[in-house]
GROMACS .gro file of C-alpha atoms in nm:
model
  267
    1UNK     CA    1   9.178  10.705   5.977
    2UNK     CA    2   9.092  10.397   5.808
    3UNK     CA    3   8.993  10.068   5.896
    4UNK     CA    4   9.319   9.932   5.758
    5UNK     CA    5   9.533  10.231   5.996
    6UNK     CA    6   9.316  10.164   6.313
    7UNK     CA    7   9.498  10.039   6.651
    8UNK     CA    8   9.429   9.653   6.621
    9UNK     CA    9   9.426   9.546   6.996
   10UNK     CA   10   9.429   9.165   7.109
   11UNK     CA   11   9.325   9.052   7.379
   12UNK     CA   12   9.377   8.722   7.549
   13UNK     CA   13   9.080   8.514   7.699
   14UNK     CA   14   9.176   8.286   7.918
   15UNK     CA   15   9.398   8.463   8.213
   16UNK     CA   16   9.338   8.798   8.079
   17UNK     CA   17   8.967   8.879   8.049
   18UNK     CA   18   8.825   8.546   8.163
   19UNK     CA   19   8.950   8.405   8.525
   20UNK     CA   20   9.066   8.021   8.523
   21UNK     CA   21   9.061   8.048   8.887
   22UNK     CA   22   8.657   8.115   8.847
   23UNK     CA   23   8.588   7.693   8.772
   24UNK     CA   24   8.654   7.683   9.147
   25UNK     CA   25   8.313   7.788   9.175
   26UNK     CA   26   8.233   7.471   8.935
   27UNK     CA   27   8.474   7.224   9.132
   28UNK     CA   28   8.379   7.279   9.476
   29UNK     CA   29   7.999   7.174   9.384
   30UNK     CA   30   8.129   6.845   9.273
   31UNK     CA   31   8.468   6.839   9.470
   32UNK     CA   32   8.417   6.989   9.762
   33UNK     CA   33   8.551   7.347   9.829
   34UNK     CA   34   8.831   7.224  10.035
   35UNK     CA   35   9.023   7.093   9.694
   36UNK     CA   36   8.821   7.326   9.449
   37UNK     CA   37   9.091   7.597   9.460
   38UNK     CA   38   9.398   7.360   9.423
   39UNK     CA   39   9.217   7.192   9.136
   40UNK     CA   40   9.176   7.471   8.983
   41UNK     CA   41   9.537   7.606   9.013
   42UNK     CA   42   9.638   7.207   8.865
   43UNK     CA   43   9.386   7.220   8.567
   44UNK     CA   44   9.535   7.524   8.472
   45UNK     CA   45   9.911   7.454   8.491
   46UNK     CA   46   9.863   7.129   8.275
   47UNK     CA   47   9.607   7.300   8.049
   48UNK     CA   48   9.923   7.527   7.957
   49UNK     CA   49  10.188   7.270   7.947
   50UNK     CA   50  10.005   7.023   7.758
   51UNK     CA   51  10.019   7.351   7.487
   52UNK     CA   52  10.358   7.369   7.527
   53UNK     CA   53  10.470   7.009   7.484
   54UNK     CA   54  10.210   6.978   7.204
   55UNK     CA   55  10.424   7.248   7.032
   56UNK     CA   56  10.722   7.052   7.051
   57UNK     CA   57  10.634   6.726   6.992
   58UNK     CA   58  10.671   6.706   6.621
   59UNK     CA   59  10.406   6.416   6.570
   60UNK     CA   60  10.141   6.386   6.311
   61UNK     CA   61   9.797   6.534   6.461
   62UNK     CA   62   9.544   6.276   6.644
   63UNK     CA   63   9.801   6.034   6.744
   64UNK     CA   64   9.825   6.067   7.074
   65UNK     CA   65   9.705   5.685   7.242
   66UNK     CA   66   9.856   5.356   7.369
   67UNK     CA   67   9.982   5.264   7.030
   68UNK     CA   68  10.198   5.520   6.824
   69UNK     CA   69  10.260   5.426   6.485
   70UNK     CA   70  10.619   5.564   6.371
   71UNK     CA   71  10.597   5.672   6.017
   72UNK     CA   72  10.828   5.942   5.861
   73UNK     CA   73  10.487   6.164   5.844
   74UNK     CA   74  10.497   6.224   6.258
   75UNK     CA   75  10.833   6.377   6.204
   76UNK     CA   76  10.714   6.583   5.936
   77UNK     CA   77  10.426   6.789   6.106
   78UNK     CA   78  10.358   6.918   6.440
   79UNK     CA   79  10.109   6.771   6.752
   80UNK     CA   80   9.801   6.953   6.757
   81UNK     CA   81   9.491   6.902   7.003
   82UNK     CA   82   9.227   7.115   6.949
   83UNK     CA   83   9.178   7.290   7.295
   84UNK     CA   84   8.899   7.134   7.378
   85UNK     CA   85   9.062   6.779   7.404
   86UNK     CA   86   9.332   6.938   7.571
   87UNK     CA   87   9.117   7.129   7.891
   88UNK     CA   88   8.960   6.793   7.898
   89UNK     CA   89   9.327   6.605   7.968
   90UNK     CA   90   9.435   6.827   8.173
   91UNK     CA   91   9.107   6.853   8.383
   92UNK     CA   92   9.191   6.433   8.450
   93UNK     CA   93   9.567   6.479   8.506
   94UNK     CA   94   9.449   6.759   8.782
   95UNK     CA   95   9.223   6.537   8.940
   96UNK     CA   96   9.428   6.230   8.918
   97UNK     CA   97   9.723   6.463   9.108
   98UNK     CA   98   9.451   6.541   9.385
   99UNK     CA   99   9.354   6.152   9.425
  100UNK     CA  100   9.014   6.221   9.271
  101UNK     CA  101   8.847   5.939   9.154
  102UNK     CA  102   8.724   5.970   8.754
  103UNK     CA  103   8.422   6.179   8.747
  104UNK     CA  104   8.141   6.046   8.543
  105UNK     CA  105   8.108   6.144   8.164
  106UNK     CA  106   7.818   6.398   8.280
  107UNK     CA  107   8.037   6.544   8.560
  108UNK     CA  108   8.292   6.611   8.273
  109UNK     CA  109   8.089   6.758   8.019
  110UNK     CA  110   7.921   6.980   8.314
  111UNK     CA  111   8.263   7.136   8.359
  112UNK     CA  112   8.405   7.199   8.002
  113UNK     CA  113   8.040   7.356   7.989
  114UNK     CA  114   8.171   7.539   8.239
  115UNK     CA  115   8.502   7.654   8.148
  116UNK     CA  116   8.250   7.805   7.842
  117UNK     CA  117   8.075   8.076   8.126
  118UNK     CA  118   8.407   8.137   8.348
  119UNK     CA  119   8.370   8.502   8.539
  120UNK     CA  120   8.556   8.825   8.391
  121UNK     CA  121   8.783   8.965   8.608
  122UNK     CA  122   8.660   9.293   8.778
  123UNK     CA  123   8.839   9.567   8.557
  124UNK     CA  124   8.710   9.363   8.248
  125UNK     CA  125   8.407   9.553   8.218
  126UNK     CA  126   8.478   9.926   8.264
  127UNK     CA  127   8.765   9.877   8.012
  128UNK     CA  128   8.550   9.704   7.748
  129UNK     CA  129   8.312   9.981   7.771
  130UNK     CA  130   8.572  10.263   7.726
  131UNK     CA  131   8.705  10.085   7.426
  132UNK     CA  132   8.311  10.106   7.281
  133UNK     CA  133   8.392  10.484   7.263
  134UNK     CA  134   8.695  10.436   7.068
  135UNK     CA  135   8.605  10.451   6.686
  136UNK     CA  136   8.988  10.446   6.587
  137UNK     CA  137   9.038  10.106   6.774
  138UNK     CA  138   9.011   9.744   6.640
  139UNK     CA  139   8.941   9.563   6.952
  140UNK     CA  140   9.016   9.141   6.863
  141UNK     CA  141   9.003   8.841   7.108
  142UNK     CA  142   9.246   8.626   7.012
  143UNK     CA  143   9.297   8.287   7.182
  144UNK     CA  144   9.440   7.951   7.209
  145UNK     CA  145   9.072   7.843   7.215
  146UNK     CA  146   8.927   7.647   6.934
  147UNK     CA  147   8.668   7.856   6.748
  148UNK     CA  148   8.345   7.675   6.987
  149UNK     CA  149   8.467   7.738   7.296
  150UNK     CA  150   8.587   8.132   7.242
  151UNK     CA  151   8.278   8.230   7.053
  152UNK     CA  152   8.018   8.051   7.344
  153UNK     CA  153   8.234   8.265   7.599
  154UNK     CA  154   8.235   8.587   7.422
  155UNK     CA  155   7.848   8.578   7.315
  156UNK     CA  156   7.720   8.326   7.577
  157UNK     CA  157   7.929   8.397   7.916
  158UNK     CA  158   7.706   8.598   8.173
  159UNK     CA  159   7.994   8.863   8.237
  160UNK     CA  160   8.176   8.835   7.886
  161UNK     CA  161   7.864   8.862   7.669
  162UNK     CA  162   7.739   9.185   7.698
  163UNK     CA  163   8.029   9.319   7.530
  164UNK     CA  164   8.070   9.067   7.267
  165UNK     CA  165   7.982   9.389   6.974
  166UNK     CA  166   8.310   9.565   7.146
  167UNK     CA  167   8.481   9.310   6.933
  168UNK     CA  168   8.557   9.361   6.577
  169UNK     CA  169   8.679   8.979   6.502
  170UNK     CA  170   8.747   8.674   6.712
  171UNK     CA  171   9.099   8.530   6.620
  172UNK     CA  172   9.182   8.165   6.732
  173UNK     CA  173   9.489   7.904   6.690
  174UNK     CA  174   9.242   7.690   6.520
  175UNK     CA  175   9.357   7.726   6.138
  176UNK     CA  176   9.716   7.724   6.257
  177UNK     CA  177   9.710   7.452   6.472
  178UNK     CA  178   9.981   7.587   6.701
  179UNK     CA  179   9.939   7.718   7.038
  180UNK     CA  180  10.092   8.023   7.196
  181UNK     CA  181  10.394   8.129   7.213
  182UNK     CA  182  10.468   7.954   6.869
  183UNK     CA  183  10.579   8.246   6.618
  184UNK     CA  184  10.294   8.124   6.367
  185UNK     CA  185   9.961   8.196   6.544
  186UNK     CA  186  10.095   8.570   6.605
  187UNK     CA  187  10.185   8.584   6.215
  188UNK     CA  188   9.821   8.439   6.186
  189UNK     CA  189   9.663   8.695   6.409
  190UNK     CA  190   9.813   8.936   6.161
  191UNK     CA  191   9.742   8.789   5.867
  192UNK     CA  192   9.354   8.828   5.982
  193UNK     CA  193   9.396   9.167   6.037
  194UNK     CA  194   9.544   9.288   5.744
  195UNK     CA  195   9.908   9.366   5.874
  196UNK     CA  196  10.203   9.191   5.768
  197UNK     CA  197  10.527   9.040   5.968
  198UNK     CA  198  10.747   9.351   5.875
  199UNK     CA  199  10.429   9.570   6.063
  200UNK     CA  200  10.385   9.338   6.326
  201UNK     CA  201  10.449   9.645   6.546
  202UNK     CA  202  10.108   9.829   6.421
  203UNK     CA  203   9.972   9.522   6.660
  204UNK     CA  204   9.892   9.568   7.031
  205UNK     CA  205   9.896   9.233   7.238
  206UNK     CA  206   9.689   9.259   7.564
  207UNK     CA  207   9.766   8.928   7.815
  208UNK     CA  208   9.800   8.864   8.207
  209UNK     CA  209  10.018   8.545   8.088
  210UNK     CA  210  10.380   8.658   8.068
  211UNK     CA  211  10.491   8.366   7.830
  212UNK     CA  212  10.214   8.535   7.599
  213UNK     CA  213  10.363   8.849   7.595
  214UNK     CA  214  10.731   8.735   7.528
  215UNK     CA  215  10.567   8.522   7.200
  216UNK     CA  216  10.418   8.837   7.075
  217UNK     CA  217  10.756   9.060   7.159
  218UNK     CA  218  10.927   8.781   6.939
  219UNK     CA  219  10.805   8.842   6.631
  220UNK     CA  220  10.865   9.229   6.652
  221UNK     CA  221  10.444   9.306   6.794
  222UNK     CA  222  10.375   9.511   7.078
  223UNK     CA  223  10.269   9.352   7.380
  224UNK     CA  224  10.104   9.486   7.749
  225UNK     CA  225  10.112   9.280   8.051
  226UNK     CA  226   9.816   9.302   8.318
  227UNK     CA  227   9.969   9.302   8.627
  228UNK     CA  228   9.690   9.229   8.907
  229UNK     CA  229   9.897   9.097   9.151
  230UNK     CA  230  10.103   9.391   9.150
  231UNK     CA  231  10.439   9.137   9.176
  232UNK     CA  232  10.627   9.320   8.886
  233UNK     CA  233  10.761   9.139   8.585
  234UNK     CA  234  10.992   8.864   8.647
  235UNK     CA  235  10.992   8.664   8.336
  236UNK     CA  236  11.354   8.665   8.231
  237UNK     CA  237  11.355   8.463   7.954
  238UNK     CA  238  11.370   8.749   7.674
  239UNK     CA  239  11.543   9.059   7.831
  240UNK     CA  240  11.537   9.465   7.739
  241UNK     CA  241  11.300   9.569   7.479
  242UNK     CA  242  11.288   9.223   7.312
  243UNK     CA  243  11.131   9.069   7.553
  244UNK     CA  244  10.969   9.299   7.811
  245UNK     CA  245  10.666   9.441   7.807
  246UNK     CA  246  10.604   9.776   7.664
  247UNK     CA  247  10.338   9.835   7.926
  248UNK     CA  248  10.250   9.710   8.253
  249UNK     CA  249   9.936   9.788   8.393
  250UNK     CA  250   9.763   9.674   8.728
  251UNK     CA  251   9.420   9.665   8.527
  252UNK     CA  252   9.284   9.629   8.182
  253UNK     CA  253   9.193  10.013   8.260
  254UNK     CA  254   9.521  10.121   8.253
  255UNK     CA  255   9.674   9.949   7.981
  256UNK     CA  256   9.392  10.029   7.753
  257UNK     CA  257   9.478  10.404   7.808
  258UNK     CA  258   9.810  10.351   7.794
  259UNK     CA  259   9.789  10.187   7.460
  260UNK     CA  260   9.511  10.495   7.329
  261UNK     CA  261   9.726  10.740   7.533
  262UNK     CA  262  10.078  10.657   7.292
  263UNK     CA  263   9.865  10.595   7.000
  264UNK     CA  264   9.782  10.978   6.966
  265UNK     CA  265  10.097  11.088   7.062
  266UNK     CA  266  10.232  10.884   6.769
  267UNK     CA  267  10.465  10.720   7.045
   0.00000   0.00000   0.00000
């Protein structure tokens, strides 16, 4: 098997092998650990929605202030933040919800430092180190992270970094400047590995965020769901085999051998 015919798997950072919820640990030293939790939750949600409406906006990049000049340009090209600025907006929205006064600049840059060394969920590891085994696998992280803060988590993060050479390539929205679930930065992630839309199937999408894997099912890739919670899939906004997930696996464990299981069955 060739490099080209390997099993390209992606795997989503934030939500999937990194956990969001872990800046609680972050919060409650500055917060106190009574909000530190429900911060957490907040920064998260906006984090994500500020993606979304960035997507949709259909403004020229870098204008977002007080004073919005309307030229036919912002109609022509979409809003893009890098994802950076947008952690960082989100992070004040969150606080602002919880009646937290504005941190000071060295508060804030102590937390997007942070958000750089977040914890790996417990199945994270074991998985990784199966996947070092697995010669015939192309193991990518592929984020909505700009290119800075995914490469200081997968090289620099305490629990992410010791299996930063389990990944062939680190694939972000970046270049694109679209987030998930836009059509685009799954064509990208393609593009970088040397598949084409009409193989988009030949890629596996790993996430724990369901709105990730119904971007990926989209555009005709497959896509595995990490189900910790154990609550079942109830995202019903793409139904059947367009929009469900081919696999569903309480751990990154599972789906990994899933994925490797069907692969040499030719499944």
């Amino acid at each position: 098997m060739t490099a080209a015919e390997n099993i390209v798997i992606a795997f989503d950072l934030y939500g999937t092998l990194l956990s969001t919820e872990s800046i609680g640990q972050e919060l409650a030293k500055q917060f106190g650990q009574e909000k530190s939790a429900s911060i957490a939750a907040t920064w998260r949600k906006y984090q994500l929605e500020y993606t979304w409406r960035l997507n949709s906006m259909g403004l020229l990049p870098g204008i977002v202030s007080s004073k919005i000049v309307y030229t036919l340009a912002h109609f022509c090209l979409e809003q893009y933040l890098p994802f950076s600025s947008v952690t960082q907006r989100a992070l004040t929205h969150a606080l602002s919800e919880h009646a937290v006064p504005p941190p000071p600049e060295a508060a804030v840059a102590s937390l997007m430092s942070a958000y750089d060394s977040l914890s790996t969920f417990p199945d994270v590891a074991s998985a990784l180190e199966s996947l070092a085994k697995s010669p015939s696998v192309t193991p990518v992280v592929f984020s909505n992270g700009t290119d800075e803060m995914v490469g200081n988590s997968v090289h620099r993060s305490p629990d992410l970094s010791p299996y930063s050479n389990v990944f062939r390539d680190i694939v972000t929205v970046e270049e694109v400047k679209k987030f998930k679930p836009h059509p685009d930065v799954y064509y990208h992630l393609a593009k970088t590995m040397g598949r084409t839309k009409k193989i988009m199937g030949d890629i596996w999408l790993v996430s724990g965020n369901p709105f990730d894997v119904v971007g990926a099912k989209a555009v005709g890739a497959k896509a595995c769901w990490v189900d910790r919670g154990g609550h079942g899939w109830s995202d019903h906004l793409g139904e059947g085999d367009a929009g469900e997930p081919d696999f569903i696996g309480k751990d990154l464990g599972e789906i990994v051998q899933k994925i490797l299981s069907t692969s040499k069955t030719g499944q």
